[in-house]
Amino acid sequence: MPSRVNNGTDYQPTVEQLQVLQTASEFAYQIWESRTVSCQTFLRSYPLNSTLTRQQIDDLIQDYTLDENYQLADEIKVMSGLRHLRTLLMMRWIWQDALQTISLEQLTDELSEFADGCISFAKDYTYQHLVAKYGEPTFINEQGNVQIDDMAIMAMGKLGAQELNLSSDIDLIFVHQARGETNGNKAKGTRSIDNKRFMTRLGQGIIKLLDNKTADGFVFRVDMRLRPWGDGSDLAIHLSALQKYFTMHGRAWERFAWLKARVVGQIDQPFYEEIQALIKPFVFRYYVDYSAFSALREMKSLIQNQVAQREDLDNIKLGAGGIRDIEFIVQAFQLIYGGRHPQLQIKPCLQAMQVLCELGYLEHSTYEQLQAAYRFLRRLEHAIQAINDQQTQRLPHDEQWQHNLAVTLNFENWHALLDQLNRHRESVNVPFERMVTERQVPDNEDTDLEPEHLDEQIARLNEVLTKENREVLQNFWQSKMVANLSDEARGRLDDAYPVIVHALLAHQEQQQLANTALPRLISLLEAICRRSIYLVMIAENPNATIELIPMLSASPWIAKELAQYPVLLDTFLQQRYRHLPDKRELRDILRQQLLRVEPNDEEELLSVLRLFKKNQVLAVAASDVLAERPIMKVSDSLTYIAEVVLEAALERAFAEIVNRYGYPIGQDGDPVTEADCGFAIIGYGKLGGLELSYSSDLDLVFLHKIKEQGMTTGEKSVSGMKFAARLVQKLMNYLNTQTRDGRAYEIDMRLRPSGNAGMMVVSCHAFETYQMDKAWSWEHQALVRARAICGDRRVTARFCDIRRDVLSLPRTLDQVRSEVTSMRIKMQKHLGTSQWQQEAGKFHLKQDAGGIVDIEFLAQFAVLAYSHEYPSLTKWSDNVRIFAEVALLGIWDDQVCQDLTDAYLRIRAATHQLALSEQSLLVDESLWQETRALVQSQWQHLMGVETDDEYRNLYD
């Protein structure tokens, strides 16, 4: 029995109090039922009508982590003790909240103090064990003296503001002082490692003690995704790197996150002041900072999209008028005015809200409404989470729990609770929308969108439309679907219709364009009428809707995507295609979206990955259609999207498998880390060659540098090889699984060593051995278009070395010509046009002689034939830069390389347009005679074919 728990008469609750607990929480009541004596004893010492001080919390943590001899227990017992303590405290907090013997502020403060205490204990406990093994981490300070390197644990989010809820995860960032190494001494039984490794292991130890789920449960779910660069980056960052990140890479939305940052536990004052000196100028600007409003709109759009995706209209945190809206209102004002008013540089939401009212930035009536709504929503949030100790903000659908929730919160019934909830939501939504909404006005000042003039506009439209399309429009309005719309949805359709008519009339001079677009527009309307919030988007964006018409006309593929996934409409109406984000921006966009996904919510993770990809690909397609972007820019953008999805999927898959089995052992004998995970993804084909199109699959190979027979560090330990296989399986599941949002990408792994008969993931050594000793010539051709996509930098560097060495092997020209030609003949016979198609004058842009594959094979021929003499040819995996390098080196004439490049880009541009138009690559040969003849001529010249007949015979 812990020493500070009273062993006197046990606590006996009344029948009414037990009924309150049973009604409020199945989870807490089961604790009481299964551990009645322990609960009674605990509540005798810490009654329901009392609060805990931080000292009492620290004493409890100490008591529950001691062994029977009152010494600090081993790791297993420490983890068990912390989890038992958390269980008893959760029972107590839920009961107190249901009985209302504790205020909102008291409850969130106790929860936060307990988290702080557990974090501080976990840091000290892990630090002591690491120091015993490696010595203390040190660095050379500015005075040239050796100094101990400390780690500050930054609490973010609700914990940073000391507003933790009943089932919160804790958002943490680990910051240490500087690079250096530990003062380990072999003579004393310790060995030296660098500070980065020490701090990584310190962080891993803290996470393990708190987050690992055992038979006794967990203490806190730990979320590290807010750290600079997010998942996959170093677990701990040193001060100079953090300063550089804030200066060069910090995003507007990260200012909202760091606004709540707080150091947990004790660190040296100079270290604390250095951290604050970095955070304060990043978060708060001396001038009045209206750029925060833009960031606020971006973040709100992100959240609205995610709620719409899951149809999660019961989310009291992220839904309209929810907790997050209140926090955003307050935080936006803090960022805007906090530099001028230091009293706004506080973290708790309610306190900041009060200061905003005192300073006059919030009207008193608005303040009263917001703080009342915040208190109600937070109490409702606690009551929802108390039911089963789940990290959720969704209203229950089960009628019994709806009734129990209403009773717990002192409402007569569920409908009374919902009425109160909706009143609070509305009181929040009004000031929020006033802050972030910007409704478009038509560019043309003469445009009249008023409903009373709609008949006149429709009459003009009828003059533009064909008879068939007039009937399509009439049938839509007379359909059962429109007749059965709710009053709200019908009102939104009526508001949107003048904007739609105006958009069609804007293209009345191009009647064919409007008539082609109209049936596709009607299909889109039929889809979004069922989710009428999208009708509001159309009504509020008349100028963007005008540009929707030529896009629908140009691409049935785009039209179908929008109809099937209406959530993509926001991407277009916000005109995001006007600026295609680079790879860094794409990473940031996806990182923001993934921060809203709970670590164990695989369904939502798959949805976010798929909809991110669809949104970004749609933006590229819109830019392709409306802005006529060069094919190289289009393919670059599509490739960047795939790369960013693969990076994120690898990071999340690695984190999930590590959570299950622990870290595998690297080939250097130490466990791998998030930043150096021991794995890499290699892209082949179009991904490797930076040539992705709208419907491309991904050719992937997976490599590792871990000990295959070494066991992972987790309680449920597996071999490194099993870890690797399950990592790839999980990754494939993330990317390839068919969900309601489709697939992220089709994955093809047939190019791995030994093809379908080979292992899903192989070591770098095995890959090298296979390429050097066993690979066929066509596999070396494929390697020309391969490149490292993401993963451990050591693995990607090793792959680059292997690729260079393999491609640079000495080969004779005759040998390469023969092997490349042989493979080309096989491909054409299997994939090219048939005899009757040729007789009908058809030409396959990709597979036929004179098409894309001929050009690709010529590039591969050049690399394989000449890299032994010219190693720089191995630098590139894309055809355009290979031809540029060939010309630069003087291997082929400049004009030859330019002609091949021009032909290649011309044909690829056509394949993209055909994909958008959902048309086959089988085209009229007469339109491509000149380009085809040029490619055929160069093939004959470069591959040593003497006559046209001899060239044609290759394909007979």
Short mmCIF file of N, CA and C in Angstrom, two decimals, residues 755-882:
data_model
loop_
_atom_site.label_atom_id
_atom_site.label_comp_id
_atom_site.label_asym_id
_atom_site.label_seq_id
_atom_site.Cartn_x
_atom_site.Cartn_y
_atom_site.Cartn_z
N GLY A 755 11.53 -10.08 -58.54
CA GLY A 755 10.14 -9.82 -58.91
C GLY A 755 9.15 -10.29 -57.88
N ASN A 756 8.01 -10.84 -58.34
CA ASN A 756 6.96 -11.27 -57.42
C ASN A 756 7.40 -12.41 -56.51
N ALA A 757 8.46 -13.11 -56.89
CA ALA A 757 8.96 -14.21 -56.05
C ALA A 757 9.91 -13.70 -54.97
N GLY A 758 10.27 -12.42 -55.02
CA GLY A 758 11.26 -11.89 -54.09
C GLY A 758 10.66 -11.38 -52.80
N MET A 759 11.52 -11.06 -51.84
CA MET A 759 11.09 -10.50 -50.56
C MET A 759 10.53 -9.10 -50.79
N MET A 760 9.57 -8.70 -49.94
CA MET A 760 8.97 -7.38 -50.09
C MET A 760 9.96 -6.26 -49.76
N VAL A 761 10.90 -6.54 -48.88
CA VAL A 761 11.92 -5.55 -48.51
C VAL A 761 13.24 -6.29 -48.35
N VAL A 762 14.32 -5.72 -48.88
CA VAL A 762 15.63 -6.38 -48.82
C VAL A 762 16.66 -5.41 -48.28
N SER A 763 17.75 -5.96 -47.79
CA SER A 763 18.84 -5.13 -47.29
C SER A 763 19.58 -4.49 -48.45
N CYS A 764 20.29 -3.42 -48.17
CA CYS A 764 21.10 -2.78 -49.21
C CYS A 764 22.13 -3.76 -49.77
N HIS A 765 22.69 -4.59 -48.88
CA HIS A 765 23.69 -5.56 -49.32
C HIS A 765 23.06 -6.57 -50.28
N ALA A 766 21.88 -7.09 -49.94
CA ALA A 766 21.22 -8.06 -50.81
C ALA A 766 20.84 -7.43 -52.15
N PHE A 767 20.41 -6.18 -52.10
CA PHE A 767 20.06 -5.47 -53.34
C PHE A 767 21.29 -5.33 -54.24
N GLU A 768 22.42 -4.95 -53.64
CA GLU A 768 23.65 -4.79 -54.41
C GLU A 768 24.09 -6.12 -55.01
N THR A 769 24.04 -7.17 -54.22
CA THR A 769 24.45 -8.49 -54.72
C THR A 769 23.58 -8.92 -55.89
N TYR A 770 22.28 -8.70 -55.76
CA TYR A 770 21.36 -9.08 -56.83
C TYR A 770 21.66 -8.29 -58.10
N GLN A 771 21.82 -6.99 -57.97
CA GLN A 771 22.05 -6.15 -59.15
C GLN A 771 23.37 -6.50 -59.83
N MET A 772 24.37 -6.82 -59.05
CA MET A 772 25.68 -7.11 -59.62
C MET A 772 25.76 -8.51 -60.23
N ASP A 773 25.07 -9.49 -59.61
CA ASP A 773 25.31 -10.89 -59.98
C ASP A 773 24.12 -11.57 -60.66
N LYS A 774 22.91 -11.08 -60.42
CA LYS A 774 21.76 -11.87 -60.85
C LYS A 774 20.78 -11.10 -61.75
N ALA A 775 20.83 -9.78 -61.75
CA ALA A 775 19.82 -8.99 -62.47
C ALA A 775 19.95 -9.18 -63.97
N TRP A 776 18.81 -9.17 -64.65
CA TRP A 776 18.77 -9.22 -66.11
C TRP A 776 19.10 -7.83 -66.65
N SER A 777 19.38 -7.78 -67.93
CA SER A 777 19.70 -6.49 -68.56
C SER A 777 18.55 -5.51 -68.46
N TRP A 778 17.30 -6.02 -68.61
CA TRP A 778 16.15 -5.11 -68.54
C TRP A 778 16.00 -4.52 -67.14
N GLU A 779 16.50 -5.24 -66.11
CA GLU A 779 16.44 -4.70 -64.75
C GLU A 779 17.44 -3.56 -64.59
N HIS A 780 18.55 -3.62 -65.31
CA HIS A 780 19.48 -2.49 -65.30
C HIS A 780 18.89 -1.32 -66.08
N GLN A 781 18.13 -1.61 -67.13
CA GLN A 781 17.41 -0.53 -67.82
C GLN A 781 16.45 0.15 -66.85
N ALA A 782 15.72 -0.66 -66.09
CA ALA A 782 14.78 -0.09 -65.12
C ALA A 782 15.50 0.74 -64.07
N LEU A 783 16.72 0.32 -63.70
CA LEU A 783 17.48 1.03 -62.68
C LEU A 783 17.87 2.44 -63.14
N VAL A 784 17.97 2.63 -64.45
CA VAL A 784 18.27 3.97 -64.97
C VAL A 784 17.22 4.96 -64.48
N ARG A 785 15.96 4.55 -64.40
CA ARG A 785 14.87 5.44 -64.03
C ARG A 785 14.53 5.35 -62.54
N ALA A 786 15.43 4.80 -61.75
CA ALA A 786 15.18 4.65 -60.32
C ALA A 786 15.88 5.75 -59.54
N ARG A 787 15.26 6.15 -58.43
CA ARG A 787 15.90 7.13 -57.53
C ARG A 787 15.30 6.97 -56.15
N ALA A 788 16.06 7.41 -55.15
CA ALA A 788 15.59 7.34 -53.77
C ALA A 788 14.53 8.41 -53.55
N ILE A 789 13.42 8.02 -52.94
CA ILE A 789 12.30 8.94 -52.72
C ILE A 789 12.31 9.50 -51.30
N CYS A 790 12.41 8.63 -50.31
CA CYS A 790 12.36 9.11 -48.92
C CYS A 790 12.87 8.02 -48.00
N GLY A 791 13.09 8.39 -46.75
CA GLY A 791 13.53 7.44 -45.75
C GLY A 791 14.86 7.84 -45.14
N ASP A 792 15.52 6.89 -44.54
CA ASP A 792 16.80 7.09 -43.86
C ASP A 792 17.84 7.58 -44.86
N ARG A 793 18.48 8.71 -44.53
CA ARG A 793 19.47 9.28 -45.45
C ARG A 793 20.63 8.35 -45.71
N ARG A 794 20.98 7.52 -44.73
CA ARG A 794 22.08 6.58 -44.92
C ARG A 794 21.71 5.50 -45.93
N VAL A 795 20.45 5.08 -45.90
CA VAL A 795 19.99 4.05 -46.84
C VAL A 795 19.88 4.64 -48.24
N THR A 796 19.34 5.86 -48.34
CA THR A 796 19.21 6.46 -49.67
C THR A 796 20.58 6.73 -50.29
N ALA A 797 21.54 7.14 -49.46
CA ALA A 797 22.89 7.38 -49.97
C ALA A 797 23.52 6.08 -50.46
N ARG A 798 23.29 5.00 -49.72
CA ARG A 798 23.85 3.71 -50.14
C ARG A 798 23.21 3.25 -51.45
N PHE A 799 21.91 3.46 -51.59
CA PHE A 799 21.26 3.10 -52.86
C PHE A 799 21.87 3.88 -54.01
N CYS A 800 22.10 5.16 -53.81
CA CYS A 800 22.68 5.98 -54.89
C CYS A 800 24.05 5.44 -55.30
N ASP A 801 24.82 5.02 -54.32
CA ASP A 801 26.14 4.45 -54.63
C ASP A 801 25.99 3.16 -55.43
N ILE A 802 25.07 2.30 -54.99
CA ILE A 802 24.87 1.03 -55.70
C ILE A 802 24.40 1.29 -57.13
N ARG A 803 23.44 2.18 -57.29
CA ARG A 803 22.92 2.49 -58.63
C ARG A 803 24.04 2.98 -59.54
N ARG A 804 24.85 3.90 -59.02
CA ARG A 804 25.96 4.43 -59.82
C ARG A 804 26.91 3.32 -60.23
N ASP A 805 27.25 2.46 -59.28
CA ASP A 805 28.22 1.39 -59.57
C ASP A 805 27.66 0.40 -60.59
N VAL A 806 26.38 0.07 -60.48
CA VAL A 806 25.78 -0.89 -61.41
C VAL A 806 25.68 -0.30 -62.81
N LEU A 807 25.22 0.93 -62.91
CA LEU A 807 25.05 1.55 -64.22
C LEU A 807 26.39 1.83 -64.89
N SER A 808 27.45 1.94 -64.11
CA SER A 808 28.78 2.24 -64.65
C SER A 808 29.59 1.00 -65.00
N LEU A 809 28.99 -0.17 -64.86
CA LEU A 809 29.72 -1.39 -65.22
C LEU A 809 30.12 -1.34 -66.70
N PRO A 810 31.29 -1.86 -67.05
CA PRO A 810 31.70 -1.85 -68.47
C PRO A 810 30.81 -2.75 -69.30
N ARG A 811 30.31 -2.20 -70.41
CA ARG A 811 29.48 -2.94 -71.35
C ARG A 811 29.89 -2.55 -72.76
N THR A 812 29.81 -3.47 -73.70
CA THR A 812 30.12 -3.12 -75.09
C THR A 812 28.90 -2.52 -75.74
N LEU A 813 29.11 -1.66 -76.73
CA LEU A 813 27.98 -1.05 -77.45
C LEU A 813 27.11 -2.12 -78.10
N ASP A 814 27.73 -3.11 -78.71
CA ASP A 814 26.96 -4.16 -79.37
C ASP A 814 26.10 -4.92 -78.38
N GLN A 815 26.69 -5.18 -77.21
CA GLN A 815 25.93 -5.90 -76.17
C GLN A 815 24.70 -5.10 -75.73
N VAL A 816 24.90 -3.81 -75.48
CA VAL A 816 23.78 -2.98 -75.01
C VAL A 816 22.74 -2.84 -76.11
N ARG A 817 23.18 -2.59 -77.34
CA ARG A 817 22.23 -2.46 -78.46
C ARG A 817 21.37 -3.71 -78.59
N SER A 818 22.02 -4.84 -78.54
CA SER A 818 21.31 -6.11 -78.71
C SER A 818 20.27 -6.32 -77.60
N GLU A 819 20.68 -6.07 -76.36
CA GLU A 819 19.78 -6.32 -75.23
C GLU A 819 18.63 -5.32 -75.19
N VAL A 820 18.92 -4.06 -75.45
CA VAL A 820 17.86 -3.05 -75.46
C VAL A 820 16.88 -3.30 -76.60
N THR A 821 17.41 -3.62 -77.78
CA THR A 821 16.54 -3.89 -78.93
C THR A 821 15.66 -5.12 -78.69
N SER A 822 16.24 -6.15 -78.11
CA SER A 822 15.48 -7.37 -77.82
C SER A 822 14.31 -7.07 -76.89
N MET A 823 14.56 -6.31 -75.83
CA MET A 823 13.49 -5.97 -74.90
C MET A 823 12.44 -5.08 -75.56
N ARG A 824 12.88 -4.19 -76.44
CA ARG A 824 11.93 -3.30 -77.13
C ARG A 824 11.00 -4.11 -78.02
N ILE A 825 11.55 -5.10 -78.72
CA ILE A 825 10.72 -5.94 -79.60
C ILE A 825 9.67 -6.67 -78.78
N LYS A 826 10.07 -7.25 -77.64
CA LYS A 826 9.12 -7.99 -76.80
C LYS A 826 7.99 -7.07 -76.32
N MET A 827 8.33 -5.87 -75.90
CA MET A 827 7.29 -4.94 -75.41
C MET A 827 6.32 -4.57 -76.51
N GLN A 828 6.87 -4.27 -77.72
CA GLN A 828 6.00 -3.83 -78.79
C GLN A 828 5.04 -4.94 -79.21
N LYS A 829 5.53 -6.16 -79.23
CA LYS A 829 4.67 -7.27 -79.63
C LYS A 829 3.53 -7.48 -78.64
N HIS A 830 3.81 -7.28 -77.38
CA HIS A 830 2.79 -7.51 -76.36
C HIS A 830 1.85 -6.32 -76.16
N LEU A 831 2.37 -5.11 -76.36
CA LEU A 831 1.62 -3.92 -75.95
C LEU A 831 1.30 -2.95 -77.08
N GLY A 832 1.92 -3.12 -78.24
CA GLY A 832 1.69 -2.20 -79.35
C GLY A 832 0.37 -2.47 -80.06
N THR A 833 0.12 -1.72 -81.12
CA THR A 833 -1.14 -1.87 -81.87
C THR A 833 -1.16 -3.19 -82.63
N SER A 834 -2.35 -3.70 -82.81
CA SER A 834 -2.53 -4.93 -83.57
C SER A 834 -2.47 -4.61 -85.07
N GLN A 835 -2.46 -5.66 -85.87
CA GLN A 835 -2.39 -5.49 -87.32
C GLN A 835 -3.58 -4.70 -87.84
N TRP A 836 -4.79 -5.04 -87.36
CA TRP A 836 -5.98 -4.35 -87.88
C TRP A 836 -6.00 -2.89 -87.43
N GLN A 837 -5.47 -2.60 -86.24
CA GLN A 837 -5.40 -1.21 -85.80
C GLN A 837 -4.43 -0.40 -86.66
N GLN A 838 -3.30 -1.02 -87.01
CA GLN A 838 -2.34 -0.35 -87.89
C GLN A 838 -2.97 -0.08 -89.26
N GLU A 839 -3.69 -1.06 -89.78
CA GLU A 839 -4.34 -0.89 -91.08
C GLU A 839 -5.40 0.20 -91.02
N ALA A 840 -5.98 0.41 -89.83
CA ALA A 840 -6.99 1.47 -89.67
C ALA A 840 -6.35 2.84 -89.42
N GLY A 841 -5.01 2.90 -89.51
CA GLY A 841 -4.32 4.17 -89.37
C GLY A 841 -4.17 4.64 -87.93
N LYS A 842 -4.09 3.69 -86.97
CA LYS A 842 -3.97 4.04 -85.56
C LYS A 842 -2.51 3.95 -85.10
N PHE A 843 -2.19 4.78 -84.15
CA PHE A 843 -0.83 4.85 -83.59
C PHE A 843 -0.93 4.96 -82.08
N HIS A 844 -0.27 4.02 -81.38
CA HIS A 844 -0.25 4.07 -79.91
C HIS A 844 0.90 4.98 -79.48
N LEU A 845 0.55 6.08 -78.83
CA LEU A 845 1.55 7.09 -78.50
C LEU A 845 2.68 6.57 -77.63
N LYS A 846 2.39 5.57 -76.84
CA LYS A 846 3.41 5.07 -75.93
C LYS A 846 4.16 3.87 -76.50
N GLN A 847 3.43 2.85 -76.95
CA GLN A 847 4.04 1.55 -77.21
C GLN A 847 4.50 1.32 -78.64
N ASP A 848 3.94 2.05 -79.60
CA ASP A 848 4.31 1.78 -80.99
C ASP A 848 5.68 2.35 -81.34
N ALA A 849 6.26 1.80 -82.43
CA ALA A 849 7.52 2.33 -82.94
C ALA A 849 7.38 3.82 -83.21
N GLY A 850 8.37 4.60 -82.73
CA GLY A 850 8.31 6.04 -82.87
C GLY A 850 7.56 6.73 -81.75
N GLY A 851 7.20 5.96 -80.71
CA GLY A 851 6.47 6.53 -79.59
C GLY A 851 7.36 6.76 -78.37
N ILE A 852 6.72 6.95 -77.22
CA ILE A 852 7.45 7.31 -76.01
C ILE A 852 8.47 6.25 -75.61
N VAL A 853 8.09 4.98 -75.71
CA VAL A 853 9.00 3.93 -75.24
C VAL A 853 10.29 3.92 -76.05
N ASP A 854 10.20 4.17 -77.35
CA ASP A 854 11.43 4.26 -78.14
C ASP A 854 12.37 5.32 -77.58
N ILE A 855 11.80 6.47 -77.24
CA ILE A 855 12.63 7.57 -76.72
C ILE A 855 13.21 7.19 -75.37
N GLU A 856 12.39 6.58 -74.50
CA GLU A 856 12.89 6.16 -73.19
C GLU A 856 14.02 5.13 -73.33
N PHE A 857 13.86 4.19 -74.25
CA PHE A 857 14.89 3.17 -74.44
C PHE A 857 16.19 3.77 -74.98
N LEU A 858 16.07 4.80 -75.79
CA LEU A 858 17.28 5.47 -76.27
C LEU A 858 18.03 6.13 -75.11
N ALA A 859 17.30 6.75 -74.19
CA ALA A 859 17.94 7.34 -73.01
C ALA A 859 18.61 6.27 -72.16
N GLN A 860 17.91 5.14 -71.97
CA GLN A 860 18.49 4.05 -71.17
C GLN A 860 19.70 3.44 -71.86
N PHE A 861 19.62 3.32 -73.18
CA PHE A 861 20.75 2.83 -73.95
C PHE A 861 21.98 3.71 -73.73
N ALA A 862 21.78 5.03 -73.77
CA ALA A 862 22.90 5.95 -73.60
C ALA A 862 23.56 5.77 -72.23
N VAL A 863 22.76 5.65 -71.19
CA VAL A 863 23.31 5.50 -69.84
C VAL A 863 24.07 4.20 -69.70
N LEU A 864 23.46 3.10 -70.14
CA LEU A 864 24.11 1.80 -69.97
C LEU A 864 25.36 1.66 -70.86
N ALA A 865 25.33 2.29 -72.03
CA ALA A 865 26.44 2.13 -72.97
C ALA A 865 27.64 3.01 -72.62
N TYR A 866 27.38 4.19 -72.04
CA TYR A 866 28.45 5.16 -71.92
C TYR A 866 28.82 5.56 -70.49
N SER A 867 28.09 5.07 -69.48
CA SER A 867 28.36 5.52 -68.10
C SER A 867 29.71 5.06 -67.57
N HIS A 868 30.21 3.94 -68.07
CA HIS A 868 31.53 3.50 -67.62
C HIS A 868 32.59 4.54 -67.96
N GLU A 869 32.41 5.17 -69.13
CA GLU A 869 33.36 6.20 -69.57
C GLU A 869 32.97 7.57 -69.05
N TYR A 870 31.64 7.81 -68.90
CA TYR A 870 31.14 9.12 -68.46
C TYR A 870 30.22 8.91 -67.25
N PRO A 871 30.77 8.78 -66.03
CA PRO A 871 29.97 8.49 -64.83
C PRO A 871 28.88 9.53 -64.54
N SER A 872 29.05 10.77 -65.01
CA SER A 872 28.04 11.80 -64.72
C SER A 872 26.68 11.46 -65.34
N LEU A 873 26.66 10.53 -66.31
CA LEU A 873 25.37 10.13 -66.89
C LEU A 873 24.47 9.46 -65.85
N THR A 874 25.06 8.92 -64.79
CA THR A 874 24.25 8.22 -63.80
C THR A 874 23.56 9.17 -62.82
N LYS A 875 23.84 10.47 -62.92
CA LYS A 875 23.25 11.43 -61.97
C LYS A 875 21.74 11.51 -62.11
N TRP A 876 21.25 11.32 -63.35
CA TRP A 876 19.86 11.65 -63.62
C TRP A 876 19.02 10.40 -63.84
N SER A 877 17.75 10.50 -63.46
CA SER A 877 16.81 9.40 -63.70
C SER A 877 15.72 9.79 -64.67
N ASP A 878 15.68 11.05 -65.09
CA ASP A 878 14.64 11.49 -66.03
C ASP A 878 15.23 11.67 -67.41
N ASN A 879 14.43 11.39 -68.41
CA ASN A 879 14.90 11.37 -69.80
C ASN A 879 15.42 12.72 -70.27
N VAL A 880 14.76 13.80 -69.90
CA VAL A 880 15.13 15.12 -70.41
C VAL A 880 16.55 15.47 -69.97
N ARG A 881 16.86 15.26 -68.68
CA ARG A 881 18.20 15.62 -68.22
C ARG A 881 19.25 14.60 -68.67
N ILE A 882 18.83 13.38 -68.92
CA ILE A 882 19.78 12.42 -69.50
C ILE A 882 20.21 12.89 -70.89
#
